[in-house]
PDB file of C-alpha atoms in Angstrom:
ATOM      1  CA  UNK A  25     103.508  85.396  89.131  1.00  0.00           C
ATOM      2  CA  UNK A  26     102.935  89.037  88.315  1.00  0.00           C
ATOM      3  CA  UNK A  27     105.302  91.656  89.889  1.00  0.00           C
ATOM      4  CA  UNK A  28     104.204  94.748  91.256  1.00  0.00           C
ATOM      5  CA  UNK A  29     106.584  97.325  92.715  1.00  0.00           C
ATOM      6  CA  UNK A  30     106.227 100.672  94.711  1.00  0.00           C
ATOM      7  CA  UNK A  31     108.834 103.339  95.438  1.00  0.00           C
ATOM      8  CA  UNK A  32     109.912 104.541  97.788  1.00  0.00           C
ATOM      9  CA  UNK A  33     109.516 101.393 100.520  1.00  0.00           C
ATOM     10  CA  UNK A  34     109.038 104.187 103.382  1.00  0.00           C
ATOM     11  CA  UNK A  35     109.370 107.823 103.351  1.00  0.00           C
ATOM     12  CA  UNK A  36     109.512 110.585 106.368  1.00  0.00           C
ATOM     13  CA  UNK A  37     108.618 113.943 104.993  1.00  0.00           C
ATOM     14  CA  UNK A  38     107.593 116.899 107.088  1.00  0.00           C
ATOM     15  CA  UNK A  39     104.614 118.475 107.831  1.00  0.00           C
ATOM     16  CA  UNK A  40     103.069 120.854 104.848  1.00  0.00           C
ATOM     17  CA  UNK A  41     105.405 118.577 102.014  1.00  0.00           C
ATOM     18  CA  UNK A  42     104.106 116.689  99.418  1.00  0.00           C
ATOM     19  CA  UNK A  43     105.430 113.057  98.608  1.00  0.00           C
ATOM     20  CA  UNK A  44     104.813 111.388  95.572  1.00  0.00           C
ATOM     21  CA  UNK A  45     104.639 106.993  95.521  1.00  0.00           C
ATOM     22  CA  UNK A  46     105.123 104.978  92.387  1.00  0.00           C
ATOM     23  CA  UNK A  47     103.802 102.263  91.217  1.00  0.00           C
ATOM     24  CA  UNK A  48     104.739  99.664  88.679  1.00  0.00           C
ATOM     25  CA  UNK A  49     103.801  96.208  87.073  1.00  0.00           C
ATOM     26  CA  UNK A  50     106.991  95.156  86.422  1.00  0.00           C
ATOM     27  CA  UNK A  51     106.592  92.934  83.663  1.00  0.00           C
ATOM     28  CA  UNK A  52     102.579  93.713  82.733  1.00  0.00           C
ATOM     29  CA  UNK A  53     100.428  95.870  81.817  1.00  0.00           C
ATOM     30  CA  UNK A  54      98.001  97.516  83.861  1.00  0.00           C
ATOM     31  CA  UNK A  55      94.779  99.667  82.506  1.00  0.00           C
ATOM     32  CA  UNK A  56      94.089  99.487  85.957  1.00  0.00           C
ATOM     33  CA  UNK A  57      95.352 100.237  89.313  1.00  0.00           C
ATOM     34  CA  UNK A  58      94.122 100.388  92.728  1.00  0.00           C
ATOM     35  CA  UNK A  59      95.046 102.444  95.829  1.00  0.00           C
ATOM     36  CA  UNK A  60      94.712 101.101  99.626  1.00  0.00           C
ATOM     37  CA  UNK A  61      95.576 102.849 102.897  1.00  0.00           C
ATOM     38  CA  UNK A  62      96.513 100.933 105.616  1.00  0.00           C
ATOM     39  CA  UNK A  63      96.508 102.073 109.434  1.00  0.00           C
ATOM     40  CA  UNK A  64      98.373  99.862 112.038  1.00  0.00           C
ATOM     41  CA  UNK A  65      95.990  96.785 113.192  1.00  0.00           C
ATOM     42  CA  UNK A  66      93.266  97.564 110.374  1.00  0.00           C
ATOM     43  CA  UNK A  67      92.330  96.214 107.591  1.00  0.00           C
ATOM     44  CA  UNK A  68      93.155  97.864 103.830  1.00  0.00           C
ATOM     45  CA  UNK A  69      91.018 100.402 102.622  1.00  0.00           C
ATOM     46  CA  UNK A  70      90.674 101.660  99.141  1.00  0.00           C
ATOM     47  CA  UNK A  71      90.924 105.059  98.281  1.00  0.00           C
ATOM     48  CA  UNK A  72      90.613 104.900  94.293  1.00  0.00           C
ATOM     49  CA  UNK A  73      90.777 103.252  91.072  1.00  0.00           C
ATOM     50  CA  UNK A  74      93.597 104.573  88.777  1.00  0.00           C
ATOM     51  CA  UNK A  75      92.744 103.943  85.021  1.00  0.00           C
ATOM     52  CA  UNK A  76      95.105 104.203  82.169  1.00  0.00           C
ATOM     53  CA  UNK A  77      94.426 107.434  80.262  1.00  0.00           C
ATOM     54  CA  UNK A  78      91.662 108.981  82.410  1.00  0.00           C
ATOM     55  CA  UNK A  79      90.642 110.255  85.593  1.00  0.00           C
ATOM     56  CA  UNK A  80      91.128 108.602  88.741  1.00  0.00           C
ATOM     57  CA  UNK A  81      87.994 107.147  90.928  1.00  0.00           C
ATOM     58  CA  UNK A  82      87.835 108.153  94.428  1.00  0.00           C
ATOM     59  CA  UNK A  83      85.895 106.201  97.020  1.00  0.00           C
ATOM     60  CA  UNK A  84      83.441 108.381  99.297  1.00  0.00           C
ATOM     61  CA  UNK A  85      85.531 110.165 101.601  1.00  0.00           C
ATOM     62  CA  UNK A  86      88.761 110.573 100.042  1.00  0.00           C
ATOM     63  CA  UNK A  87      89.736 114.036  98.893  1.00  0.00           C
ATOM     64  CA  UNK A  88      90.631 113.812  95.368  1.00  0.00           C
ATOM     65  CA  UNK A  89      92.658 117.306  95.855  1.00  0.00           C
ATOM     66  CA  UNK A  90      94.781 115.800  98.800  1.00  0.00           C
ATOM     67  CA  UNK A  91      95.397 112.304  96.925  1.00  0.00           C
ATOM     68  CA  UNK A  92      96.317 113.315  93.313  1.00  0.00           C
ATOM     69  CA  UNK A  93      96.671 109.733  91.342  1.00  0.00           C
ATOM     70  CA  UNK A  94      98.194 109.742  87.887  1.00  0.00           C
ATOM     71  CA  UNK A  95      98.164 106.816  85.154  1.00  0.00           C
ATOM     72  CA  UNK A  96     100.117 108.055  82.744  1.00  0.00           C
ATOM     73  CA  UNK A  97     101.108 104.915  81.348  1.00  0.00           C
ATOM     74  CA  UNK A  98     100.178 100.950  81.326  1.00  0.00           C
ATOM     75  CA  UNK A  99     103.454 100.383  83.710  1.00  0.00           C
ATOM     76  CA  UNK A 100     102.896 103.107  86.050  1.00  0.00           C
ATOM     77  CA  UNK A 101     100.345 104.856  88.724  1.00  0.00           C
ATOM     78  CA  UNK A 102     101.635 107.292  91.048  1.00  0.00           C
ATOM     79  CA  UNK A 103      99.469 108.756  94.350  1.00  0.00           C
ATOM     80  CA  UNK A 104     100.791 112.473  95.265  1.00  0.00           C
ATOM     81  CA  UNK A 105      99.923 113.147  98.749  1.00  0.00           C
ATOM     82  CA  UNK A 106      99.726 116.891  98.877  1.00  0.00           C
ATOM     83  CA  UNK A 107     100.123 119.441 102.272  1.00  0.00           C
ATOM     84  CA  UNK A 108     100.749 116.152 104.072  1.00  0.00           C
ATOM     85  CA  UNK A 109      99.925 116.340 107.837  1.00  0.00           C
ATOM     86  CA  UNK A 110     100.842 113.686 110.565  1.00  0.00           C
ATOM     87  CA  UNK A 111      97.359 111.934 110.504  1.00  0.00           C
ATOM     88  CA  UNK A 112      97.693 110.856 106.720  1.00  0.00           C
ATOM     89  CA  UNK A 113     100.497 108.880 107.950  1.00  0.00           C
ATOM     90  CA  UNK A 114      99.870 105.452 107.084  1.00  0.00           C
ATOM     91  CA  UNK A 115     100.670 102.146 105.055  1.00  0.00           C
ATOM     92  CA  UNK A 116      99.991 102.581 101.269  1.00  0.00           C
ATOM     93  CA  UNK A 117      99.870  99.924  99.132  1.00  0.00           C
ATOM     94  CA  UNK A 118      98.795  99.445  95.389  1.00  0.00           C
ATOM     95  CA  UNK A 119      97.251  96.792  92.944  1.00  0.00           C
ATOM     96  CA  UNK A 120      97.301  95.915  89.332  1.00  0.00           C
ATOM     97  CA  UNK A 121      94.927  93.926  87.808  1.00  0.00           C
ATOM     98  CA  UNK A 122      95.784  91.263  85.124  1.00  0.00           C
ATOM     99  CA  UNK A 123      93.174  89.193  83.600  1.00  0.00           C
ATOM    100  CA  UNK A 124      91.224  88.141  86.707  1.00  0.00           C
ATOM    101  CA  UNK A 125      94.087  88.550  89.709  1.00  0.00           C
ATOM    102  CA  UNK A 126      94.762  91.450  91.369  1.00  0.00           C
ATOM    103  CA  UNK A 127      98.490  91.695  92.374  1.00  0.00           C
ATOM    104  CA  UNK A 128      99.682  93.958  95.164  1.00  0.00           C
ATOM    105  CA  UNK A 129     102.641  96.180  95.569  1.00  0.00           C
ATOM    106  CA  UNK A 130     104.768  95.706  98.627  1.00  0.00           C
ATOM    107  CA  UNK A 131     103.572  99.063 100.227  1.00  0.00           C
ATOM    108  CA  UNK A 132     104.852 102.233 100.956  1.00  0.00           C
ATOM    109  CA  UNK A 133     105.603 103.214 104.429  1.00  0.00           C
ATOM    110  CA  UNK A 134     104.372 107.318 104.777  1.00  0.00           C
ATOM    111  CA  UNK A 135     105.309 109.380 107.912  1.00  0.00           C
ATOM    112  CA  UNK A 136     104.370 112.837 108.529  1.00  0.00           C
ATOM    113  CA  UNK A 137     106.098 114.563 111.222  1.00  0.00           C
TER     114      UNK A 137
ATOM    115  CA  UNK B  19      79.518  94.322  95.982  1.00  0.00           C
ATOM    116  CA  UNK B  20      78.849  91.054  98.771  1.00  0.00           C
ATOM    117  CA  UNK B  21      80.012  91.310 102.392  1.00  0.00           C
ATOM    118  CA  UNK B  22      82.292  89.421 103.885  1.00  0.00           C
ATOM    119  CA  UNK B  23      82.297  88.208 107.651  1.00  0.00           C
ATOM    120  CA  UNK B  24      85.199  86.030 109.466  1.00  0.00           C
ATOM    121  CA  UNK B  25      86.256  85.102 112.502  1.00  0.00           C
ATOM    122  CA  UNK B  26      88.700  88.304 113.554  1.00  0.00           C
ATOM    123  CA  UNK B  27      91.450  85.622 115.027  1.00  0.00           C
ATOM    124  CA  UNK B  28      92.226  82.000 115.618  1.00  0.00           C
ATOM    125  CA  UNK B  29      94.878  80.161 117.230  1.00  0.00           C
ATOM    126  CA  UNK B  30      96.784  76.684 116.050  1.00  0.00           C
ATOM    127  CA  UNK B  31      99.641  74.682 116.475  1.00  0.00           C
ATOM    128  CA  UNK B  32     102.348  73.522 114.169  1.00  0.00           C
ATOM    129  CA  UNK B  33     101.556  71.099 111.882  1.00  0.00           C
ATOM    130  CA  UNK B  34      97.954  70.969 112.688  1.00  0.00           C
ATOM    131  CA  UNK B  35      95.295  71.919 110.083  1.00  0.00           C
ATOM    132  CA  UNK B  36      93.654  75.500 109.951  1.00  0.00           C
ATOM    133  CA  UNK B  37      89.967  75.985 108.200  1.00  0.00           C
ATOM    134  CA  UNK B  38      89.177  79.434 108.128  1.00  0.00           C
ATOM    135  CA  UNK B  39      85.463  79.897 107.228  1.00  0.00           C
ATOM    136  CA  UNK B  40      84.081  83.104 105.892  1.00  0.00           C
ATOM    137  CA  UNK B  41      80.720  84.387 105.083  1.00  0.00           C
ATOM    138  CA  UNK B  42      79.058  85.982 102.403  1.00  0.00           C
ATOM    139  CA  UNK B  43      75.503  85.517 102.294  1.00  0.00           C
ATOM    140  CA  UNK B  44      74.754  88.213  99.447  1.00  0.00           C
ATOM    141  CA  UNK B  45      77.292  87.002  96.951  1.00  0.00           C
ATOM    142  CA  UNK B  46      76.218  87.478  93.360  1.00  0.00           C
ATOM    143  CA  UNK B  47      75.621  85.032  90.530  1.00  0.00           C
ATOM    144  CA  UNK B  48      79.217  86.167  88.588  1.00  0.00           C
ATOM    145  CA  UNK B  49      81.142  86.420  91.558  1.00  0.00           C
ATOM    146  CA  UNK B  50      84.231  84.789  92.476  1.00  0.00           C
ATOM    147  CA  UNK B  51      85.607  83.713  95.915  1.00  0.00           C
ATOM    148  CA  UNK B  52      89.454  84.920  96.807  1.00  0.00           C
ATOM    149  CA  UNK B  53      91.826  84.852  99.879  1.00  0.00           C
ATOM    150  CA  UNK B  54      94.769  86.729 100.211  1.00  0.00           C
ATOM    151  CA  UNK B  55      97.246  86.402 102.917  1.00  0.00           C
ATOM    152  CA  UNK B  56      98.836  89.406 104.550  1.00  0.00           C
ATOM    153  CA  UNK B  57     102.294  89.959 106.736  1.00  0.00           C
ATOM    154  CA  UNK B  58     102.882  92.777 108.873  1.00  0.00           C
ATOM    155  CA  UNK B  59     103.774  95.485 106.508  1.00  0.00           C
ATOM    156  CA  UNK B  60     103.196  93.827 103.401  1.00  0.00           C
ATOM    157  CA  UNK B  61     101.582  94.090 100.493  1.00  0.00           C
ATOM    158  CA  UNK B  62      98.691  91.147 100.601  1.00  0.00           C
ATOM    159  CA  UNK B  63      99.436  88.096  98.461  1.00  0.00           C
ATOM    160  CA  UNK B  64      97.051  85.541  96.546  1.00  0.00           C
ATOM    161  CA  UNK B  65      96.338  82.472  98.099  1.00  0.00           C
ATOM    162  CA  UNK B  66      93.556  80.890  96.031  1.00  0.00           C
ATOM    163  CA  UNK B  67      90.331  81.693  94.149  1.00  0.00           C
ATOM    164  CA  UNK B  68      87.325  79.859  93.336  1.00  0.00           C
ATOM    165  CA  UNK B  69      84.005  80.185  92.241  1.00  0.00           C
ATOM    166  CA  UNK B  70      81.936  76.561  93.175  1.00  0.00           C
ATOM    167  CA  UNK B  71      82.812  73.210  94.968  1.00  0.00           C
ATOM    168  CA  UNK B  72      86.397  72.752  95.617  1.00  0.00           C
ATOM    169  CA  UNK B  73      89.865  74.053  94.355  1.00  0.00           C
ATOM    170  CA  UNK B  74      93.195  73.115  95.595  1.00  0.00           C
ATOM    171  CA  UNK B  75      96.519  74.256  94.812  1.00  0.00           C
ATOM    172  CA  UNK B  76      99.761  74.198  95.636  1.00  0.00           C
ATOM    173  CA  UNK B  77      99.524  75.928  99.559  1.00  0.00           C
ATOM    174  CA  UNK B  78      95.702  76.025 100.177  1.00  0.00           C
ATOM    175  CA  UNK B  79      92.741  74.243  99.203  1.00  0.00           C
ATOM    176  CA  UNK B  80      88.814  76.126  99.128  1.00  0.00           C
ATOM    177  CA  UNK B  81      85.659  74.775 100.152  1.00  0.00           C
ATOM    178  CA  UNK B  82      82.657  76.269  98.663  1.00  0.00           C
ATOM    179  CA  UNK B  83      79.062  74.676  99.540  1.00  0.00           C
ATOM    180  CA  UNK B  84      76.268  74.473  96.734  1.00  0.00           C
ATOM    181  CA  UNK B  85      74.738  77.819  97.657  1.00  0.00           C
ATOM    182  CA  UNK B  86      77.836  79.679  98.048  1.00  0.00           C
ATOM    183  CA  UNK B  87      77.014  81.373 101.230  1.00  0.00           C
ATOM    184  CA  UNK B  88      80.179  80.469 102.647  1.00  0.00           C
ATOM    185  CA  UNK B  89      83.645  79.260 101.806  1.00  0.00           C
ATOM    186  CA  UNK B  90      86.312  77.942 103.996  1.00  0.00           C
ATOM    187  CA  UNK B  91      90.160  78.024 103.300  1.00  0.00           C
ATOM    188  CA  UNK B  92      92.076  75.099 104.386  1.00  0.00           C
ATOM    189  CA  UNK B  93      95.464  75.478 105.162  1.00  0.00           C
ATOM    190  CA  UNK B  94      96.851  71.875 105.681  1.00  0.00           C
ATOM    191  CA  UNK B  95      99.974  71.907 108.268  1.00  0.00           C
ATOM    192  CA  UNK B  96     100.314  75.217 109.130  1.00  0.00           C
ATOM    193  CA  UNK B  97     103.853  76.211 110.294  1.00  0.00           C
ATOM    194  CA  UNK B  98     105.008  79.294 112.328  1.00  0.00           C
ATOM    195  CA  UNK B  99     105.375  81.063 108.835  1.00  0.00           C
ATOM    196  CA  UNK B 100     101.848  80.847 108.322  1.00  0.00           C
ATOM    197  CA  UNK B 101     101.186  83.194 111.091  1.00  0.00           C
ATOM    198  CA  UNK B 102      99.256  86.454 109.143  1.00  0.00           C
ATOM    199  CA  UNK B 103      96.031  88.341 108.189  1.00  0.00           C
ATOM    200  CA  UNK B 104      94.160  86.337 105.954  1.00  0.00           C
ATOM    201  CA  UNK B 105      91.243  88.331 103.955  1.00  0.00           C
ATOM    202  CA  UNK B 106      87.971  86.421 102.111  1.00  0.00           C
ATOM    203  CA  UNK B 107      87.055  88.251  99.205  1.00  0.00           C
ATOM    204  CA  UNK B 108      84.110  87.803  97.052  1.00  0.00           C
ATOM    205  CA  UNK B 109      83.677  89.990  93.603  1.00  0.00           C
ATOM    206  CA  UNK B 110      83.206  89.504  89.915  1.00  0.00           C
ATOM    207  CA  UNK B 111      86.534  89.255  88.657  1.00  0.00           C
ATOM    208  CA  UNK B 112      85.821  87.801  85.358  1.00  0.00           C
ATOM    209  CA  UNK B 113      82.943  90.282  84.710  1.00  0.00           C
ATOM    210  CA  UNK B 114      83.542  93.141  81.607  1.00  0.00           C
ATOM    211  CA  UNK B 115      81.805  95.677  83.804  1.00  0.00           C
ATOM    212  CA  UNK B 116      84.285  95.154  86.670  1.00  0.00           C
ATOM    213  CA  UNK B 117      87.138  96.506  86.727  1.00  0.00           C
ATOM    214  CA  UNK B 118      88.314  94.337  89.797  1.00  0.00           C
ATOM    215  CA  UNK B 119      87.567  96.532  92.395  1.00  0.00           C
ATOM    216  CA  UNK B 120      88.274  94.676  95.856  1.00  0.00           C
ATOM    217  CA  UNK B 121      86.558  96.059  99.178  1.00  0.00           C
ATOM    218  CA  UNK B 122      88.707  94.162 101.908  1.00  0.00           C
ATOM    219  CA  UNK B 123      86.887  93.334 105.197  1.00  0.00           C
ATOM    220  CA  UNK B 124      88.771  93.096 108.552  1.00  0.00           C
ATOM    221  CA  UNK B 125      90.521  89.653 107.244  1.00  0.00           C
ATOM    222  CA  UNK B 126      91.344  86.744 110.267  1.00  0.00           C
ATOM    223  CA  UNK B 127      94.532  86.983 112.265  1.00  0.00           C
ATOM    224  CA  UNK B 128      96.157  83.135 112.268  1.00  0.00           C
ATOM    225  CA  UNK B 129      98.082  82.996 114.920  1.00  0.00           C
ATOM    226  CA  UNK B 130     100.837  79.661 114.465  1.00  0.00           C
ATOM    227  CA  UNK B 131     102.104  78.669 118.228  1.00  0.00           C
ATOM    228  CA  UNK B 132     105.279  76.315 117.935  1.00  0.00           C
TER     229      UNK B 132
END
């Protein structure tokens, strides 16, 4: 099946700091990506669609100036989580769609302190 | 896009059978059925998709009744590796105004005891 990988696996950063995740379909291509946020015991939530060449899509409620996404190529989506704070500490994982499956990245482990 | 709603947990045995049964009473003409299995800190994976009757592969098999209300996942002999989140999704994958957006609801928590 389709690989999808995300880097760093888990990252501490401190309060203020900015952390960038990667994404990439390994051996793919991806017009477009997806970003979820996870919080312990609940279920995924998205926070936007990354397309290839254009301007993210943020779901209602997600600050587009906090999460900066950027899809700068068919292999690779990256979320930017700017002035981080402890409560956008959380599991983030991404998605690539090919054809009509949606693979997901192993997730990124984010902690604020 | 169509709600989902599933049991939040169930319990089994070893080497028993496990039907999961979700619900989607709004589903849409063009979509598509899909589970996905989830580990603790994990990145979900693809179980099985389907869009009428029955489809079986390798791991799972999915029931879907004539008015496609409803589909249940089947997981035959479950072992303790089996215990995980399991999420019924319903969207129009194959549709060229889609772009595969997925809306996950709170998914059912399989617990496998040995």
């Amino acid at each position: 099946g389709a690989v999808v990988s995300q880097h760093p696996s888990w990252v501490i950063c401190k309060s203020g700091t900015s952390v960038k995740i990667e994404c990439r379909s390994l051996d793919f291509q991806a017009t477009t990506m997806f970003w979820y946020r996870q919080f312990p015991k609940q279920s995924l939530m998205l926070m936007a669609t990354s397309n290839e060449g254009s301007k993210a899509t943020y779901e209602q409620g997600v600050e587009k100036d906090k999460f900066l996404i950027n899809h700068a190529s068919l292999t690779l989506s990256t979320l930017t989580v700017t002035s981080a704070h402890p409560e956008d500490s959380s599991f983030y994982i991404c998605s690539a769609v090919r054809g009509y499956e949606q693979y997901f990245g192993p997730g990124t482990r984010l902690t604020v302190t | 896009l169509a709600k989902t709603t599933q049991p939040i947990s169930m319990d089994s045995y070893e080497g028993q059978e496990v039907n999961i049964t979700c619900s989607h009473n709004n589903i849409a003409t063009n979509d598509y059925i899909t589970w996905y299995q989830q580990f603790p800190s994990q990145g979900p994976r693809f179980i099985i998709q389907g869009y009428k009757t029955k489809v079986t592969n390798e791991v799972a098999s999915l029931f879907i009744p004539a008015d496609r209300k409803s589909s249940t996942l089947s997981l035959p002999r479950v072992s303790l590796s089996d215990t995980a989140v399991y999420y019924c999704l319903v969207g129009d994958f194959h549709g060229s105004s889609n772009t595969g957006k997925l809306i996950f609801g709170q998914g059912t928590t399989l617990q496998v005891k040995p």
